[in-house]
Amino acid sequence: MSVIVNGHPQPLPEPPTLAALLLLFSASTPFAVARNGEFVPRANYEECRINPGDQIVIVHPTVGG
Amino acid sequence: MTNRENEDQLTLYGQRFASRLLLGTARYESPQQLADAIRVGDPCLLTVSLRRQLPGAKDAGRSFWNLLRDTGRTILPNTAGCHDVREAVNTACMARELFDTSLIKLEVIGDEVNLQPDPFRLVETATELVKLGFQVLPYCTEDWVLCRRLMDAGCEVLMPWAAPIGTGQGPRNPSALRELRQRAPDIPLIVDAGIGLPSHACQVMEWGFDGVLVNSAVSRAIDPVGMASAFSAAVGAGRSAFLAGPMTVQELAVPSTPEIGRPFQQIHAWEQR
């Protein structure tokens, strides 16, 4: 059972929350997150439950025009 | 700063800026080169973006984040690469949280060949973002009806292109850009995309545009730091010229030196007619 993080399979964490997944992924701050295409506010990471196959996107700042 | 410069600040969503140059942060050879271009160009805003974090990435945007913080400049995140409403809205929401700003440069691309904005989705996305409390700066074309719809949606700044992104062609449709300026005299208009030379920037500023956003024109120059300086001067010169009020173009020659009292004045046959 896994979720897809930035296009790569990642084991589903226990408990299956976004906060646990971010720990597993070792996301580097600063970052922001979307689950299945929808932005998830930072305040909701603990309560955001994830399911097998969910698409998680973690983004960081980069250069842009 | 002179009194006139102090009075003539650029106001975007209530924020006042002394500079009228907006600078993109992409495609520089090194972070130091970017930092030097920012220092020399003295832009009011820096455009930035968001990209996926790679698993286990050591830096993951941290050094860029520190560079931005050290410049002390206002940050303008973009939605570059977005093609539909949902994608753009969620990118904007992530940018707002990450950069702690409601400002968003809204890009909704409708064509992969020339990276032209999708006017229909742009208006729809802008409407949604304004409802969510964003301060939207839409990257658009010079089409008057599109610009009017964006204003109706609540955009208080517009960013019409000069030419397709990254081409450096300069204004491809000068008459439409000038008409837009005339028909929308009160909203800040920033010319974004397609500027290649300081003379292009100076020209649109002479036409009364409020600012210019450049990226590739600076970062892809042989000497990006020198070019940042040149753009800064050009934007300032164009603005000063606009405020000074250019002369009216004449169809025929008008001598600038007084006619009366020429040392060897003669009445030529053609002057007697």
Short mmCIF file of C-alpha atoms in Angstrom, two decimals:
data_model
loop_
_atom_site.label_atom_id
_atom_site.label_comp_id
_atom_site.label_asym_id
_atom_site.label_seq_id
_atom_site.Cartn_x
_atom_site.Cartn_y
_atom_site.Cartn_z
CA MET A 1 0.00 0.00 0.00
CA SER A 2 1.48 3.29 -1.01
CA VAL A 3 0.76 6.85 -1.99
CA ILE A 4 2.34 8.78 -4.84
CA VAL A 5 4.51 11.66 -3.69
CA ASN A 6 5.73 13.99 -6.41
CA GLY A 7 5.26 11.20 -8.90
CA HIS A 8 7.08 8.51 -6.90
CA PRO A 9 5.54 5.70 -4.81
CA GLN A 10 5.96 6.16 -1.08
CA PRO A 11 4.90 3.70 1.65
CA LEU A 12 1.67 4.64 3.35
CA PRO A 13 2.68 5.88 6.81
CA GLU A 14 1.12 4.95 10.11
CA PRO A 15 -1.00 6.76 11.13
CA PRO A 16 -2.11 7.53 7.57
CA THR A 17 -2.04 11.29 7.92
CA LEU A 18 -0.37 13.94 5.84
CA ALA A 19 1.74 14.96 8.83
CA ALA A 20 3.13 11.42 9.15
CA LEU A 21 3.80 11.23 5.44
CA LEU A 22 5.73 14.51 5.50
CA LEU A 23 7.92 13.14 8.28
CA LEU A 24 8.53 9.97 6.30
CA PHE A 25 9.37 11.98 3.19
CA SER A 26 11.65 14.29 5.18
CA ALA A 27 10.18 17.33 3.46
CA SER A 28 12.52 20.28 3.68
CA THR A 29 11.09 23.60 4.77
CA PRO A 30 9.78 25.79 3.35
CA PHE A 31 7.22 23.77 1.45
CA ALA A 32 3.53 23.63 0.61
CA VAL A 33 1.34 20.64 -0.13
CA ALA A 34 -1.56 19.55 -2.31
CA ARG A 35 -3.47 16.28 -2.03
CA ASN A 36 -5.17 14.98 -5.14
CA GLY A 37 -4.81 18.37 -6.74
CA GLU A 38 -6.23 20.35 -3.83
CA PHE A 39 -4.14 22.61 -1.64
CA VAL A 40 -3.89 21.49 1.98
CA PRO A 41 -3.24 24.33 4.46
CA ARG A 42 -0.41 23.75 6.91
CA ALA A 43 -2.84 23.81 9.81
CA ASN A 44 -4.62 20.75 8.41
CA TYR A 45 -1.66 18.37 8.07
CA GLU A 46 -2.40 16.48 11.31
CA GLU A 47 -6.04 15.85 10.52
CA CYS A 48 -5.63 15.25 6.79
CA ARG A 49 -6.02 11.48 6.32
CA ILE A 50 -4.51 9.95 3.23
CA ASN A 51 -5.58 6.89 1.34
CA PRO A 52 -3.74 4.35 -0.78
CA GLY A 53 -3.12 5.78 -4.22
CA ASP A 54 -3.52 9.41 -3.17
CA GLN A 55 -1.46 11.85 -5.19
CA ILE A 56 0.56 14.14 -2.94
CA VAL A 57 2.49 17.10 -4.30
CA ILE A 58 5.11 18.85 -2.17
CA VAL A 59 6.55 22.05 -3.61
CA HIS A 60 9.33 24.38 -2.62
CA PRO A 61 10.37 27.86 -3.78
CA THR A 62 12.25 28.12 -7.01
CA VAL A 63 13.27 30.69 -9.56
CA GLY A 64 10.63 32.04 -11.90
CA GLY A 65 9.83 34.73 -14.41
CA MET B 1 15.42 60.48 -4.04
CA THR B 2 14.04 63.68 -5.55
CA ASN B 3 10.63 65.04 -4.58
CA ARG B 4 9.15 64.09 -7.94
CA GLU B 5 10.40 60.53 -7.67
CA ASN B 6 9.00 60.38 -4.19
CA GLU B 7 5.62 61.57 -5.43
CA ASP B 8 5.69 59.38 -8.51
CA GLN B 9 5.72 55.98 -6.88
CA LEU B 10 4.20 52.89 -8.40
CA THR B 11 1.20 51.69 -6.42
CA LEU B 12 0.15 48.05 -6.73
CA TYR B 13 -2.70 46.92 -4.51
CA GLY B 14 -1.94 49.70 -2.05
CA GLN B 15 1.79 48.99 -1.85
CA ARG B 16 3.99 51.83 -3.02
CA PHE B 17 7.28 51.26 -4.81
CA ALA B 18 10.00 53.68 -5.90
CA SER B 19 11.19 51.37 -8.70
CA ARG B 20 9.07 50.48 -11.73
CA LEU B 21 11.16 47.52 -12.78
CA LEU B 22 10.01 44.00 -11.95
CA LEU B 23 12.65 41.30 -12.28
CA GLY B 24 12.34 37.57 -12.88
CA THR B 25 14.73 35.31 -11.01
CA ALA B 26 15.15 32.48 -13.54
CA ARG B 27 17.93 31.44 -15.90
CA TYR B 28 20.87 33.17 -14.23
CA GLU B 29 24.20 31.40 -14.27
CA SER B 30 24.56 31.44 -10.51
CA PRO B 31 22.78 32.63 -7.38
CA GLN B 32 25.49 35.27 -6.97
CA GLN B 33 24.81 36.59 -10.45
CA LEU B 34 21.11 36.83 -9.61
CA ALA B 35 21.87 38.61 -6.33
CA ASP B 36 24.12 41.09 -8.15
CA ALA B 37 21.48 41.74 -10.82
CA ILE B 38 18.92 42.43 -8.11
CA ARG B 39 21.27 44.79 -6.30
CA VAL B 40 22.12 46.73 -9.46
CA GLY B 41 18.68 46.66 -11.11
CA ASP B 42 16.90 47.67 -7.90
CA PRO B 43 13.57 46.06 -8.86
CA CYS B 44 10.38 46.68 -6.90
CA LEU B 45 9.26 43.06 -7.18
CA LEU B 46 10.91 39.72 -7.77
CA THR B 47 8.99 36.96 -9.51
CA VAL B 48 9.39 33.43 -8.19
CA SER B 49 7.75 30.07 -8.66
CA LEU B 50 7.06 26.66 -7.13
CA ARG B 51 8.37 23.29 -8.17
CA ARG B 52 8.18 19.75 -6.85
CA GLN B 53 10.60 18.77 -4.13
CA LEU B 54 12.73 15.73 -4.91
CA PRO B 55 12.91 13.03 -2.22
CA GLY B 56 16.01 13.51 -0.11
CA ALA B 57 17.01 16.72 -1.88
CA LYS B 58 19.59 18.46 0.26
CA ASP B 59 18.87 22.06 -0.62
CA ALA B 60 15.25 21.90 -1.82
CA GLY B 61 14.97 25.61 -2.41
CA ARG B 62 16.49 26.60 0.91
CA SER B 63 19.42 28.59 -0.52
CA PHE B 64 17.08 30.37 -2.94
CA TRP B 65 14.75 31.13 -0.07
CA ASN B 66 17.64 32.63 1.89
CA LEU B 67 18.73 34.67 -1.12
CA LEU B 68 15.22 36.12 -1.46
CA ARG B 69 15.06 36.93 2.23
CA ASP B 70 18.43 38.67 2.11
CA THR B 71 17.34 40.95 -0.75
CA GLY B 72 14.45 42.28 1.33
CA ARG B 73 12.39 42.68 -1.86
CA THR B 74 8.68 42.12 -2.27
CA ILE B 75 7.99 38.69 -3.74
CA LEU B 76 5.56 38.01 -6.56
CA PRO B 77 4.94 34.27 -6.98
CA ASN B 78 3.68 33.05 -10.33
CA THR B 79 1.54 30.18 -11.55
CA ALA B 80 3.84 29.41 -14.46
CA GLY B 81 3.02 26.26 -16.36
CA CYS B 82 -0.64 26.11 -15.32
CA HIS B 83 -3.16 25.37 -18.03
CA ASP B 84 -6.47 25.08 -16.22
CA VAL B 85 -8.43 26.83 -13.51
CA ARG B 86 -8.11 24.24 -10.78
CA GLU B 87 -4.39 23.85 -11.28
CA ALA B 88 -3.83 27.61 -11.20
CA VAL B 89 -6.03 28.20 -8.15
CA ASN B 90 -4.31 25.47 -6.13
CA THR B 91 -0.86 26.63 -7.21
CA ALA B 92 -1.78 30.13 -6.09
CA CYS B 93 -2.98 28.81 -2.73
CA MET B 94 0.29 26.94 -2.20
CA ALA B 95 2.27 30.04 -3.18
CA ARG B 96 0.29 32.22 -0.78
CA GLU B 97 1.07 29.97 2.14
CA LEU B 98 4.70 29.39 1.20
CA PHE B 99 5.64 32.99 0.42
CA ASP B 100 3.20 34.56 2.87
CA THR B 101 1.77 36.95 0.28
CA SER B 102 -1.59 37.43 -1.40
CA LEU B 103 0.06 38.80 -4.52
CA ILE B 104 -0.01 36.37 -7.41
CA LYS B 105 1.18 36.70 -10.99
CA LEU B 106 -1.49 34.67 -12.70
CA GLU B 107 -0.39 32.69 -15.72
CA VAL B 108 -2.86 30.37 -17.41
CA ILE B 109 -1.29 29.21 -20.62
CA GLY B 110 -3.49 28.35 -23.59
CA ASP B 111 -0.96 27.51 -26.26
CA GLU B 112 2.31 25.64 -26.05
CA VAL B 113 3.84 27.21 -29.15
CA ASN B 114 3.83 30.84 -28.10
CA LEU B 115 2.86 30.42 -24.41
CA GLN B 116 -0.08 32.73 -25.03
CA PRO B 117 -2.50 33.18 -22.13
CA ASP B 118 -5.82 31.35 -22.34
CA PRO B 119 -8.14 34.35 -22.10
CA PHE B 120 -11.24 32.39 -21.08
CA ARG B 121 -9.61 30.38 -18.30
CA LEU B 122 -7.62 33.42 -17.23
CA VAL B 123 -10.78 35.39 -16.50
CA GLU B 124 -12.38 32.41 -14.77
CA THR B 125 -9.31 31.83 -12.61
CA ALA B 126 -8.89 35.50 -11.79
CA THR B 127 -12.52 35.68 -10.69
CA GLU B 128 -12.01 32.71 -8.40
CA LEU B 129 -8.78 34.01 -6.92
CA VAL B 130 -10.19 37.47 -6.22
CA LYS B 131 -13.02 35.77 -4.31
CA LEU B 132 -10.37 33.91 -2.29
CA GLY B 133 -8.74 37.20 -1.33
CA PHE B 134 -5.81 37.18 -3.76
CA GLN B 135 -4.32 40.30 -5.27
CA VAL B 136 -4.12 39.15 -8.84
CA LEU B 137 -1.68 40.42 -11.47
CA PRO B 138 -2.79 38.56 -14.59
CA TYR B 139 -0.39 37.91 -17.45
CA CYS B 140 -2.62 38.75 -20.41
CA THR B 141 -2.55 40.00 -23.97
CA GLU B 142 -3.26 43.56 -25.04
CA ASP B 143 -6.82 42.61 -26.11
CA TRP B 144 -9.09 45.32 -24.76
CA VAL B 145 -12.12 43.13 -24.10
CA LEU B 146 -10.01 40.62 -22.19
CA CYS B 147 -8.48 43.40 -20.12
CA ARG B 148 -11.91 44.81 -19.38
CA ARG B 149 -13.15 41.40 -18.23
CA LEU B 150 -10.14 41.05 -15.96
CA MET B 151 -10.86 44.44 -14.43
CA ASP B 152 -14.50 43.44 -14.00
CA ALA B 153 -13.26 40.31 -12.22
CA GLY B 154 -11.52 42.52 -9.67
CA CYS B 155 -7.95 42.69 -10.97
CA GLU B 156 -6.41 46.00 -9.95
CA VAL B 157 -3.28 45.52 -12.05
CA LEU B 158 -2.88 44.10 -15.57
CA MET B 159 0.23 42.64 -17.16
CA PRO B 160 -0.15 42.66 -20.95
CA TRP B 161 2.55 40.99 -22.98
CA ALA B 162 4.79 42.80 -25.43
CA ALA B 163 5.51 39.57 -27.30
CA PRO B 164 5.62 35.85 -26.45
CA ILE B 165 7.57 34.89 -23.33
CA GLY B 166 11.31 34.69 -23.75
CA THR B 167 11.38 35.94 -27.35
CA GLY B 168 12.88 39.36 -26.72
CA GLN B 169 11.04 40.70 -29.77
CA GLY B 170 9.79 43.85 -28.11
CA PRO B 171 6.26 45.21 -28.59
CA ARG B 172 4.67 43.31 -31.48
CA ASN B 173 1.48 45.32 -31.49
CA PRO B 174 2.37 48.86 -30.45
CA SER B 175 -0.89 50.43 -31.56
CA ALA B 176 -2.98 48.00 -29.50
CA LEU B 177 -0.78 48.49 -26.46
CA ARG B 178 -1.08 52.26 -26.76
CA GLU B 179 -4.82 51.99 -27.25
CA LEU B 180 -5.05 49.86 -24.11
CA ARG B 181 -3.18 52.52 -22.19
CA GLN B 182 -5.59 55.18 -23.46
CA ARG B 183 -8.71 53.17 -22.70
CA ALA B 184 -7.59 52.03 -19.27
CA PRO B 185 -5.92 55.18 -17.96
CA ASP B 186 -6.35 54.50 -14.26
CA ILE B 187 -5.27 50.90 -13.72
CA PRO B 188 -1.56 50.07 -13.33
CA LEU B 189 -0.34 48.36 -16.50
CA ILE B 190 2.90 46.40 -16.33
CA VAL B 191 4.31 45.19 -19.64
CA ASP B 192 5.32 41.59 -19.11
CA ALA B 193 7.00 39.16 -21.48
CA GLY B 194 8.73 39.65 -24.79
CA ILE B 195 10.84 42.64 -23.82
CA GLY B 196 14.35 42.15 -25.16
CA LEU B 197 16.12 45.47 -24.98
CA PRO B 198 16.24 48.45 -22.66
CA SER B 199 14.93 50.53 -25.57
CA HIS B 200 11.78 48.36 -25.62
CA ALA B 201 11.29 49.03 -21.92
CA CYS B 202 11.94 52.72 -22.36
CA GLN B 203 9.47 52.89 -25.22
CA VAL B 204 6.55 51.35 -23.37
CA MET B 205 7.29 53.56 -20.38
CA GLU B 206 7.22 56.59 -22.70
CA TRP B 207 3.77 55.42 -23.79
CA GLY B 208 2.61 55.69 -20.21
CA PHE B 209 2.85 52.12 -18.97
CA ASP B 210 3.47 51.91 -15.26
CA GLY B 211 6.21 49.30 -15.16
CA VAL B 212 8.07 46.56 -16.98
CA LEU B 213 8.75 42.98 -16.00
CA VAL B 214 11.84 41.38 -17.50
CA ASN B 215 13.64 38.12 -16.93
CA SER B 216 15.36 36.55 -19.95
CA ALA B 217 16.36 39.95 -21.34
CA VAL B 218 18.54 40.33 -18.26
CA SER B 219 19.49 36.78 -17.34
CA ARG B 220 20.36 35.72 -20.90
CA ALA B 221 22.45 38.79 -21.66
CA ILE B 222 26.18 38.27 -21.90
CA ASP B 223 26.53 40.47 -18.84
CA PRO B 224 23.30 40.11 -16.85
CA VAL B 225 24.38 42.49 -14.13
CA GLY B 226 25.25 45.18 -16.65
CA MET B 227 21.94 44.57 -18.40
CA ALA B 228 20.01 44.86 -15.14
CA SER B 229 21.57 48.27 -14.71
CA ALA B 230 20.67 49.23 -18.28
CA PHE B 231 17.03 48.19 -17.81
CA SER B 232 16.80 50.11 -14.57
CA ALA B 233 18.03 53.25 -16.30
CA ALA B 234 15.77 52.69 -19.32
CA VAL B 235 12.64 52.26 -17.23
CA GLY B 236 13.49 55.40 -15.30
CA ALA B 237 14.23 57.36 -18.47
CA GLY B 238 11.00 56.26 -20.11
CA ARG B 239 8.97 57.21 -17.08
CA SER B 240 10.64 60.62 -16.84
CA ALA B 241 9.95 61.20 -20.53
CA PHE B 242 6.30 60.27 -20.12
CA LEU B 243 5.92 62.63 -17.20
CA ALA B 244 7.74 65.38 -19.06
CA GLY B 245 5.28 65.09 -21.96
CA PRO B 246 6.81 64.33 -25.37
CA MET B 247 6.50 66.90 -28.13
CA THR B 248 3.80 66.54 -30.76
CA VAL B 249 5.06 64.84 -33.89
CA GLN B 250 4.96 67.17 -36.95
CA GLU B 251 4.41 66.24 -40.55
CA LEU B 252 6.87 68.82 -41.85
CA ALA B 253 10.19 70.22 -40.70
CA VAL B 254 10.08 73.04 -38.18
CA PRO B 255 13.34 74.94 -37.71
CA SER B 256 14.53 75.00 -34.17
CA THR B 257 16.88 77.96 -34.63
CA PRO B 258 15.14 81.39 -34.87
CA GLU B 259 14.48 82.42 -38.47
CA ILE B 260 14.56 86.14 -37.96
CA GLY B 261 17.94 87.85 -38.05
CA ARG B 262 19.95 85.26 -39.87
CA PRO B 263 23.38 86.81 -40.56
CA PHE B 264 23.11 86.49 -44.30
CA GLN B 265 19.36 86.46 -44.65
CA GLN B 266 18.14 86.37 -48.23
CA ILE B 267 14.71 86.03 -49.62
CA HIS B 268 14.71 82.85 -51.62
CA ALA B 269 12.30 82.42 -54.44
CA TRP B 270 10.51 79.60 -52.64
CA GLU B 271 10.08 81.79 -49.54
CA GLN B 272 8.31 84.46 -51.62
CA ARG B 273 5.60 82.11 -52.82
#
